[in-house]
Amino acid sequence: MKKLSLPLLLTVGAYLAAQGHVLAQTAATVTIKHDEGTATLRKNPQRIVAMDEESLGWLAALGLQSRVVGIGSTYFTPADLNGTRLKPEVLERGFYGRVNLKNPTFVGDWQTPNLETITALKPDLIVRLTWDGNQNYDRLSRVAPVIAYKEGGDGFWQKGVRDLGRLFGREAQAETAIRTAAQTGRNNAQKLNAAGILKRYPKAIVLAPFTGGSNWLYTDVRLVPEVQALGFKNGLSVPKTAGVGTAISDEALLGLGKDTLVILFPPGGRYNGADAFLKTAVGQRLKDQSVLYVPDDFNPYTGPLMSVYHSNKLTSLILDRLR
């Protein structure tokens, strides 16, 4: 066999070394196609900014909450903060008390993220929910790679959890979390069926009464998947005017049959208009077929942790109220 000259050997060796470096770099990155674009990231990021409670819940389901250095939210008031830090008592309340955060920095909300604060945190990854007309993706992407998921999308949180599982090498945890949520719904559906609830109320709607008197009918997300998993059929079909539902009139609500369960699921904090709704003529007309499910402080709407939580809490509430 003919021997290669030393210069050629060196050239081949350099080429192979370069190829090996490229392959190693490729193996160390993950490309994720999300609802606002495509991001290529190094695997297993260590410093994460979660721009809302929804994405925080997905990260917590994979055991990654200790890596969250920044949190965005629309829930907080100045009384909840010491500068840019959440007060210790806030971290012990509601959803935050269940996920055991490590004192993250508050970075604003989806409308007004504090880019200076986010930049100073030096994140490796920013995760957020999104929707038509949401802003700041380009600005956030200049700070760190962003992955974002549209709430109205089909199976959106399952995709988000699977993408995060792939990014962090926690695919098995992601699949376990998704399966657990589905199985919880099936188990609770059996309980409701055995108690005769589904025969009495084969249909259901999820209604969000807001402060000020407006009512919002959720159509695809925000408790609706959990309600459907419990065995209820859709009690009112209306066109969607936004990604998650539509405003609903008093006349439409008054037209509901007695076989439709009305699940009042008000927004959290200062937006909760449930008490006022129940005092209206419509609320009084529907009160005997209604259950009021008030979310805990700072609860997200979706995700594997919340699917289990909502399903169990709602099942207990329905059984206690209607059995």
PDB file of C-alpha atoms in Angstrom, residues 92-320:
ATOM      1  CA  GLU A  92     -44.711  30.297  49.495  1.00  0.00           C
ATOM      2  CA  ARG A  93     -48.182  31.113  48.139  1.00  0.00           C
ATOM      3  CA  GLY A  94     -50.290  29.062  45.740  1.00  0.00           C
ATOM      4  CA  PHE A  95     -48.536  27.772  42.652  1.00  0.00           C
ATOM      5  CA  TYR A  96     -45.187  29.228  43.643  1.00  0.00           C
ATOM      6  CA  GLY A  97     -45.322  27.386  46.940  1.00  0.00           C
ATOM      7  CA  ARG A  98     -45.774  24.116  45.065  1.00  0.00           C
ATOM      8  CA  VAL A  99     -42.847  24.459  42.643  1.00  0.00           C
ATOM      9  CA  ASN A 100     -40.098  25.496  45.113  1.00  0.00           C
ATOM     10  CA  LEU A 101     -38.289  28.233  43.225  1.00  0.00           C
ATOM     11  CA  LYS A 102     -34.825  29.523  44.111  1.00  0.00           C
ATOM     12  CA  ASN A 103     -35.582  33.249  44.494  1.00  0.00           C
ATOM     13  CA  PRO A 104     -35.705  34.295  40.817  1.00  0.00           C
ATOM     14  CA  THR A 105     -35.565  37.901  39.643  1.00  0.00           C
ATOM     15  CA  PHE A 106     -38.788  39.509  38.429  1.00  0.00           C
ATOM     16  CA  VAL A 107     -38.341  40.550  34.782  1.00  0.00           C
ATOM     17  CA  GLY A 108     -41.647  42.277  34.005  1.00  0.00           C
ATOM     18  CA  ASP A 109     -44.552  40.873  32.041  1.00  0.00           C
ATOM     19  CA  TRP A 110     -45.226  39.871  28.446  1.00  0.00           C
ATOM     20  CA  GLN A 111     -46.215  43.422  27.488  1.00  0.00           C
ATOM     21  CA  THR A 112     -43.312  45.200  29.151  1.00  0.00           C
ATOM     22  CA  PRO A 113     -40.386  42.851  29.751  1.00  0.00           C
ATOM     23  CA  ASN A 114     -37.427  44.543  31.399  1.00  0.00           C
ATOM     24  CA  LEU A 115     -34.752  43.833  28.810  1.00  0.00           C
ATOM     25  CA  GLU A 116     -32.016  45.409  30.912  1.00  0.00           C
ATOM     26  CA  THR A 117     -32.816  43.090  33.821  1.00  0.00           C
ATOM     27  CA  ILE A 118     -33.075  40.056  31.557  1.00  0.00           C
ATOM     28  CA  THR A 119     -29.749  40.864  29.901  1.00  0.00           C
ATOM     29  CA  ALA A 120     -28.037  41.227  33.281  1.00  0.00           C
ATOM     30  CA  LEU A 121     -29.194  37.709  34.220  1.00  0.00           C
ATOM     31  CA  LYS A 122     -27.214  36.267  31.266  1.00  0.00           C
ATOM     32  CA  PRO A 123     -29.801  33.587  30.442  1.00  0.00           C
ATOM     33  CA  ASP A 124     -29.064  30.648  28.141  1.00  0.00           C
ATOM     34  CA  LEU A 125     -32.762  30.246  27.312  1.00  0.00           C
ATOM     35  CA  ILE A 126     -36.021  32.230  27.413  1.00  0.00           C
ATOM     36  CA  VAL A 127     -39.334  30.332  27.360  1.00  0.00           C
ATOM     37  CA  ARG A 128     -42.734  31.936  26.885  1.00  0.00           C
ATOM     38  CA  LEU A 129     -46.301  31.534  25.706  1.00  0.00           C
ATOM     39  CA  THR A 130     -47.387  33.577  22.731  1.00  0.00           C
ATOM     40  CA  TRP A 131     -50.392  34.488  20.617  1.00  0.00           C
ATOM     41  CA  ASP A 132     -51.251  36.600  17.580  1.00  0.00           C
ATOM     42  CA  GLY A 133     -50.038  40.133  18.154  1.00  0.00           C
ATOM     43  CA  ASN A 134     -47.680  39.306  21.006  1.00  0.00           C
ATOM     44  CA  GLN A 135     -44.616  41.533  20.927  1.00  0.00           C
ATOM     45  CA  ASN A 136     -40.927  41.521  21.879  1.00  0.00           C
ATOM     46  CA  TYR A 137     -39.806  38.226  20.324  1.00  0.00           C
ATOM     47  CA  ASP A 138     -37.065  39.901  18.281  1.00  0.00           C
ATOM     48  CA  ARG A 139     -35.883  41.972  21.234  1.00  0.00           C
ATOM     49  CA  LEU A 140     -35.796  38.986  23.572  1.00  0.00           C
ATOM     50  CA  SER A 141     -34.014  36.884  20.933  1.00  0.00           C
ATOM     51  CA  ARG A 142     -31.159  39.367  20.898  1.00  0.00           C
ATOM     52  CA  VAL A 143     -30.589  38.567  24.581  1.00  0.00           C
ATOM     53  CA  ALA A 144     -30.845  34.756  24.421  1.00  0.00           C
ATOM     54  CA  PRO A 145     -32.498  32.020  22.346  1.00  0.00           C
ATOM     55  CA  VAL A 146     -36.289  32.109  22.754  1.00  0.00           C
ATOM     56  CA  ILE A 147     -38.740  29.248  22.345  1.00  0.00           C
ATOM     57  CA  ALA A 148     -42.424  30.137  22.389  1.00  0.00           C
ATOM     58  CA  TYR A 149     -45.711  28.250  22.059  1.00  0.00           C
ATOM     59  CA  LYS A 150     -49.128  29.510  21.033  1.00  0.00           C
ATOM     60  CA  GLU A 151     -51.755  28.730  23.639  1.00  0.00           C
ATOM     61  CA  GLY A 152     -54.537  28.070  21.159  1.00  0.00           C
ATOM     62  CA  GLY A 153     -52.530  25.475  19.257  1.00  0.00           C
ATOM     63  CA  ASP A 154     -53.515  21.817  19.230  1.00  0.00           C
ATOM     64  CA  GLY A 155     -51.541  19.934  21.884  1.00  0.00           C
ATOM     65  CA  PHE A 156     -49.415  23.001  22.472  1.00  0.00           C
ATOM     66  CA  TRP A 157     -48.229  22.274  26.001  1.00  0.00           C
ATOM     67  CA  GLN A 158     -47.437  18.662  25.165  1.00  0.00           C
ATOM     68  CA  LYS A 159     -45.212  19.861  22.325  1.00  0.00           C
ATOM     69  CA  GLY A 160     -43.566  22.417  24.572  1.00  0.00           C
ATOM     70  CA  VAL A 161     -42.835  19.836  27.265  1.00  0.00           C
ATOM     71  CA  ARG A 162     -41.458  17.367  24.711  1.00  0.00           C
ATOM     72  CA  ASP A 163     -39.228  20.028  23.150  1.00  0.00           C
ATOM     73  CA  LEU A 164     -37.897  20.982  26.561  1.00  0.00           C
ATOM     74  CA  GLY A 165     -37.369  17.330  27.393  1.00  0.00           C
ATOM     75  CA  ARG A 166     -35.268  16.924  24.253  1.00  0.00           C
ATOM     76  CA  LEU A 167     -33.311  20.095  24.973  1.00  0.00           C
ATOM     77  CA  PHE A 168     -32.472  19.044  28.523  1.00  0.00           C
ATOM     78  CA  GLY A 169     -32.063  15.320  27.901  1.00  0.00           C
ATOM     79  CA  ARG A 170     -35.199  14.584  29.917  1.00  0.00           C
ATOM     80  CA  GLU A 171     -37.357  12.926  27.287  1.00  0.00           C
ATOM     81  CA  ALA A 172     -38.438  10.144  29.651  1.00  0.00           C
ATOM     82  CA  GLN A 173     -39.597  12.644  32.278  1.00  0.00           C
ATOM     83  CA  ALA A 174     -41.546  14.545  29.630  1.00  0.00           C
ATOM     84  CA  GLU A 175     -43.393  11.428  28.469  1.00  0.00           C
ATOM     85  CA  THR A 176     -44.108  10.380  32.053  1.00  0.00           C
ATOM     86  CA  ALA A 177     -45.564  13.798  32.845  1.00  0.00           C
ATOM     87  CA  ILE A 178     -47.806  13.711  29.752  1.00  0.00           C
ATOM     88  CA  ARG A 179     -49.001  10.152  30.466  1.00  0.00           C
ATOM     89  CA  THR A 180     -49.710  10.965  34.109  1.00  0.00           C
ATOM     90  CA  ALA A 181     -51.912  13.898  33.116  1.00  0.00           C
ATOM     91  CA  ALA A 182     -53.892  11.743  30.679  1.00  0.00           C
ATOM     92  CA  GLN A 183     -54.320   8.895  33.146  1.00  0.00           C
ATOM     93  CA  THR A 184     -55.497  11.249  35.868  1.00  0.00           C
ATOM     94  CA  GLY A 185     -58.289  12.448  33.594  1.00  0.00           C
ATOM     95  CA  ARG A 186     -59.383   8.886  32.860  1.00  0.00           C
ATOM     96  CA  ASN A 187     -59.388   7.936  36.533  1.00  0.00           C
ATOM     97  CA  ASN A 188     -61.469  10.950  37.506  1.00  0.00           C
ATOM     98  CA  ALA A 189     -63.919  10.378  34.640  1.00  0.00           C
ATOM     99  CA  GLN A 190     -64.630   6.946  36.128  1.00  0.00           C
ATOM    100  CA  LYS A 191     -65.367   8.544  39.502  1.00  0.00           C
ATOM    101  CA  LEU A 192     -67.819  11.024  38.003  1.00  0.00           C
ATOM    102  CA  ASN A 193     -69.503   8.351  35.927  1.00  0.00           C
ATOM    103  CA  ALA A 194     -69.888   6.041  38.925  1.00  0.00           C
ATOM    104  CA  ALA A 195     -71.502   8.888  40.889  1.00  0.00           C
ATOM    105  CA  GLY A 196     -74.058   9.531  38.124  1.00  0.00           C
ATOM    106  CA  ILE A 197     -72.746  13.012  37.385  1.00  0.00           C
ATOM    107  CA  LEU A 198     -72.172  12.417  33.673  1.00  0.00           C
ATOM    108  CA  LYS A 199     -75.687  11.078  33.231  1.00  0.00           C
ATOM    109  CA  ARG A 200     -77.168  14.109  34.958  1.00  0.00           C
ATOM    110  CA  TYR A 201     -74.847  16.571  33.211  1.00  0.00           C
ATOM    111  CA  PRO A 202     -73.571  15.104  29.955  1.00  0.00           C
ATOM    112  CA  LYS A 203     -72.456  18.570  28.791  1.00  0.00           C
ATOM    113  CA  ALA A 204     -70.427  21.349  30.336  1.00  0.00           C
ATOM    114  CA  ILE A 205     -69.052  24.805  29.626  1.00  0.00           C
ATOM    115  CA  VAL A 206     -66.140  26.693  31.181  1.00  0.00           C
ATOM    116  CA  LEU A 207     -67.063  30.304  31.871  1.00  0.00           C
ATOM    117  CA  ALA A 208     -64.690  33.007  33.079  1.00  0.00           C
ATOM    118  CA  PRO A 209     -66.501  35.945  34.767  1.00  0.00           C
ATOM    119  CA  PHE A 210     -64.299  39.037  34.781  1.00  0.00           C
ATOM    120  CA  THR A 211     -64.393  42.047  37.058  1.00  0.00           C
ATOM    121  CA  GLY A 212     -66.561  44.679  35.407  1.00  0.00           C
ATOM    122  CA  GLY A 213     -69.244  42.297  34.180  1.00  0.00           C
ATOM    123  CA  SER A 214     -67.823  40.727  31.011  1.00  0.00           C
ATOM    124  CA  ASN A 215     -67.971  36.948  30.671  1.00  0.00           C
ATOM    125  CA  TRP A 216     -65.613  34.833  28.599  1.00  0.00           C
ATOM    126  CA  LEU A 217     -66.397  31.366  27.293  1.00  0.00           C
ATOM    127  CA  TYR A 218     -63.307  29.203  26.928  1.00  0.00           C
ATOM    128  CA  THR A 219     -63.505  26.987  23.873  1.00  0.00           C
ATOM    129  CA  ASP A 220     -60.298  24.971  23.508  1.00  0.00           C
ATOM    130  CA  VAL A 221     -57.920  25.598  26.393  1.00  0.00           C
ATOM    131  CA  ARG A 222     -57.881  26.873  29.979  1.00  0.00           C
ATOM    132  CA  LEU A 223     -59.563  23.951  31.748  1.00  0.00           C
ATOM    133  CA  VAL A 224     -61.513  22.814  28.681  1.00  0.00           C
ATOM    134  CA  PRO A 225     -59.199  19.843  27.908  1.00  0.00           C
ATOM    135  CA  GLU A 226     -59.442  18.677  31.518  1.00  0.00           C
ATOM    136  CA  VAL A 227     -63.249  19.004  31.468  1.00  0.00           C
ATOM    137  CA  GLN A 228     -63.455  16.997  28.247  1.00  0.00           C
ATOM    138  CA  ALA A 229     -61.125  14.348  29.685  1.00  0.00           C
ATOM    139  CA  LEU A 230     -63.583  14.007  32.576  1.00  0.00           C
ATOM    140  CA  GLY A 231     -66.220  12.878  30.069  1.00  0.00           C
ATOM    141  CA  PHE A 232     -68.229  16.055  29.491  1.00  0.00           C
ATOM    142  CA  LYS A 233     -69.254  17.096  25.984  1.00  0.00           C
ATOM    143  CA  ASN A 234     -69.170  20.686  24.778  1.00  0.00           C
ATOM    144  CA  GLY A 235     -72.284  22.479  26.020  1.00  0.00           C
ATOM    145  CA  LEU A 236     -72.156  25.553  23.804  1.00  0.00           C
ATOM    146  CA  SER A 237     -70.579  25.928  20.380  1.00  0.00           C
ATOM    147  CA  VAL A 238     -69.613  29.460  19.415  1.00  0.00           C
ATOM    148  CA  PRO A 239     -67.125  30.982  16.985  1.00  0.00           C
ATOM    149  CA  LYS A 240     -63.777  31.867  18.541  1.00  0.00           C
ATOM    150  CA  THR A 241     -62.896  35.546  18.444  1.00  0.00           C
ATOM    151  CA  ALA A 242     -59.477  34.926  20.010  1.00  0.00           C
ATOM    152  CA  GLY A 243     -57.170  31.969  20.360  1.00  0.00           C
ATOM    153  CA  VAL A 244     -58.699  30.692  23.590  1.00  0.00           C
ATOM    154  CA  GLY A 245     -62.368  31.597  23.472  1.00  0.00           C
ATOM    155  CA  THR A 246     -64.904  34.361  23.015  1.00  0.00           C
ATOM    156  CA  ALA A 247     -66.995  36.884  24.894  1.00  0.00           C
ATOM    157  CA  ILE A 248     -70.440  35.427  25.591  1.00  0.00           C
ATOM    158  CA  SER A 249     -73.765  37.247  25.978  1.00  0.00           C
ATOM    159  CA  ASP A 250     -76.274  36.876  28.793  1.00  0.00           C
ATOM    160  CA  GLU A 251     -78.835  35.727  26.234  1.00  0.00           C
ATOM    161  CA  ALA A 252     -76.638  32.806  25.156  1.00  0.00           C
ATOM    162  CA  LEU A 253     -76.098  31.768  28.762  1.00  0.00           C
ATOM    163  CA  LEU A 254     -79.811  31.951  29.525  1.00  0.00           C
ATOM    164  CA  GLY A 255     -80.393  29.530  26.659  1.00  0.00           C
ATOM    165  CA  LEU A 256     -78.391  26.734  28.292  1.00  0.00           C
ATOM    166  CA  GLY A 257     -80.289  23.548  29.073  1.00  0.00           C
ATOM    167  CA  LYS A 258     -80.555  22.020  32.518  1.00  0.00           C
ATOM    168  CA  ASP A 259     -78.296  19.175  31.389  1.00  0.00           C
ATOM    169  CA  THR A 260     -75.289  21.500  31.007  1.00  0.00           C
ATOM    170  CA  LEU A 261     -72.904  21.955  33.904  1.00  0.00           C
ATOM    171  CA  VAL A 262     -71.582  25.514  34.188  1.00  0.00           C
ATOM    172  CA  ILE A 263     -68.031  25.563  35.516  1.00  0.00           C
ATOM    173  CA  LEU A 264     -67.206  29.062  36.677  1.00  0.00           C
ATOM    174  CA  PHE A 265     -63.458  29.465  36.321  1.00  0.00           C
ATOM    175  CA  PRO A 266     -62.663  33.117  37.009  1.00  0.00           C
ATOM    176  CA  PRO A 267     -59.292  34.692  36.305  1.00  0.00           C
ATOM    177  CA  GLY A 268     -57.011  35.174  39.259  1.00  0.00           C
ATOM    178  CA  GLY A 269     -56.449  38.100  41.569  1.00  0.00           C
ATOM    179  CA  ARG A 270     -58.093  41.442  40.878  1.00  0.00           C
ATOM    180  CA  TYR A 271     -59.693  40.161  37.663  1.00  0.00           C
ATOM    181  CA  ASN A 272     -61.954  37.656  39.479  1.00  0.00           C
ATOM    182  CA  GLY A 273     -65.591  38.639  38.879  1.00  0.00           C
ATOM    183  CA  ALA A 274     -67.254  35.427  40.083  1.00  0.00           C
ATOM    184  CA  ASP A 275     -69.011  36.843  43.153  1.00  0.00           C
ATOM    185  CA  ALA A 276     -70.538  39.671  41.156  1.00  0.00           C
ATOM    186  CA  PHE A 277     -71.648  37.272  38.400  1.00  0.00           C
ATOM    187  CA  LEU A 278     -73.460  34.995  40.849  1.00  0.00           C
ATOM    188  CA  LYS A 279     -75.531  37.986  42.030  1.00  0.00           C
ATOM    189  CA  THR A 280     -76.761  38.815  38.514  1.00  0.00           C
ATOM    190  CA  ALA A 281     -80.010  37.523  37.036  1.00  0.00           C
ATOM    191  CA  VAL A 282     -78.038  35.128  34.816  1.00  0.00           C
ATOM    192  CA  GLY A 283     -75.952  33.885  37.729  1.00  0.00           C
ATOM    193  CA  GLN A 284     -79.059  33.283  39.808  1.00  0.00           C
ATOM    194  CA  ARG A 285     -80.716  31.408  36.939  1.00  0.00           C
ATOM    195  CA  LEU A 286     -77.706  29.104  36.554  1.00  0.00           C
ATOM    196  CA  LYS A 287     -76.634  28.729  40.172  1.00  0.00           C
ATOM    197  CA  ASP A 288     -78.165  25.275  40.719  1.00  0.00           C
ATOM    198  CA  GLN A 289     -76.210  23.837  37.778  1.00  0.00           C
ATOM    199  CA  SER A 290     -73.005  25.735  38.465  1.00  0.00           C
ATOM    200  CA  VAL A 291     -69.813  24.987  40.333  1.00  0.00           C
ATOM    201  CA  LEU A 292     -67.288  27.666  41.203  1.00  0.00           C
ATOM    202  CA  TYR A 293     -63.649  26.705  40.773  1.00  0.00           C
ATOM    203  CA  VAL A 294     -61.384  29.484  42.004  1.00  0.00           C
ATOM    204  CA  PRO A 295     -57.728  28.991  41.047  1.00  0.00           C
ATOM    205  CA  ASP A 296     -54.966  29.241  43.615  1.00  0.00           C
ATOM    206  CA  ASP A 297     -52.757  32.309  43.651  1.00  0.00           C
ATOM    207  CA  PHE A 298     -50.480  32.508  40.608  1.00  0.00           C
ATOM    208  CA  ASN A 299     -51.831  29.297  39.062  1.00  0.00           C
ATOM    209  CA  PRO A 300     -51.011  28.830  35.380  1.00  0.00           C
ATOM    210  CA  TYR A 301     -53.780  27.498  33.194  1.00  0.00           C
ATOM    211  CA  THR A 302     -52.026  24.633  31.475  1.00  0.00           C
ATOM    212  CA  GLY A 303     -49.299  22.026  31.497  1.00  0.00           C
ATOM    213  CA  PRO A 304     -48.833  18.543  32.952  1.00  0.00           C
ATOM    214  CA  LEU A 305     -48.697  19.681  36.581  1.00  0.00           C
ATOM    215  CA  MET A 306     -51.770  21.848  36.192  1.00  0.00           C
ATOM    216  CA  SER A 307     -53.694  19.217  34.228  1.00  0.00           C
ATOM    217  CA  VAL A 308     -53.352  16.814  37.150  1.00  0.00           C
ATOM    218  CA  TYR A 309     -54.079  19.543  39.674  1.00  0.00           C
ATOM    219  CA  HIS A 310     -57.139  20.873  37.848  1.00  0.00           C
ATOM    220  CA  SER A 311     -58.569  17.414  37.200  1.00  0.00           C
ATOM    221  CA  ASN A 312     -58.310  16.315  40.822  1.00  0.00           C
ATOM    222  CA  LYS A 313     -59.564  19.577  42.319  1.00  0.00           C
ATOM    223  CA  LEU A 314     -62.421  19.921  39.866  1.00  0.00           C
ATOM    224  CA  THR A 315     -63.531  16.312  40.352  1.00  0.00           C
ATOM    225  CA  SER A 316     -63.632  16.737  44.129  1.00  0.00           C
ATOM    226  CA  LEU A 317     -65.510  20.008  43.771  1.00  0.00           C
ATOM    227  CA  ILE A 318     -68.144  18.521  41.458  1.00  0.00           C
ATOM    228  CA  LEU A 319     -68.660  15.461  43.657  1.00  0.00           C
ATOM    229  CA  ASP A 320     -68.974  17.558  46.817  1.00  0.00           C
TER     230      ASP A 320
END
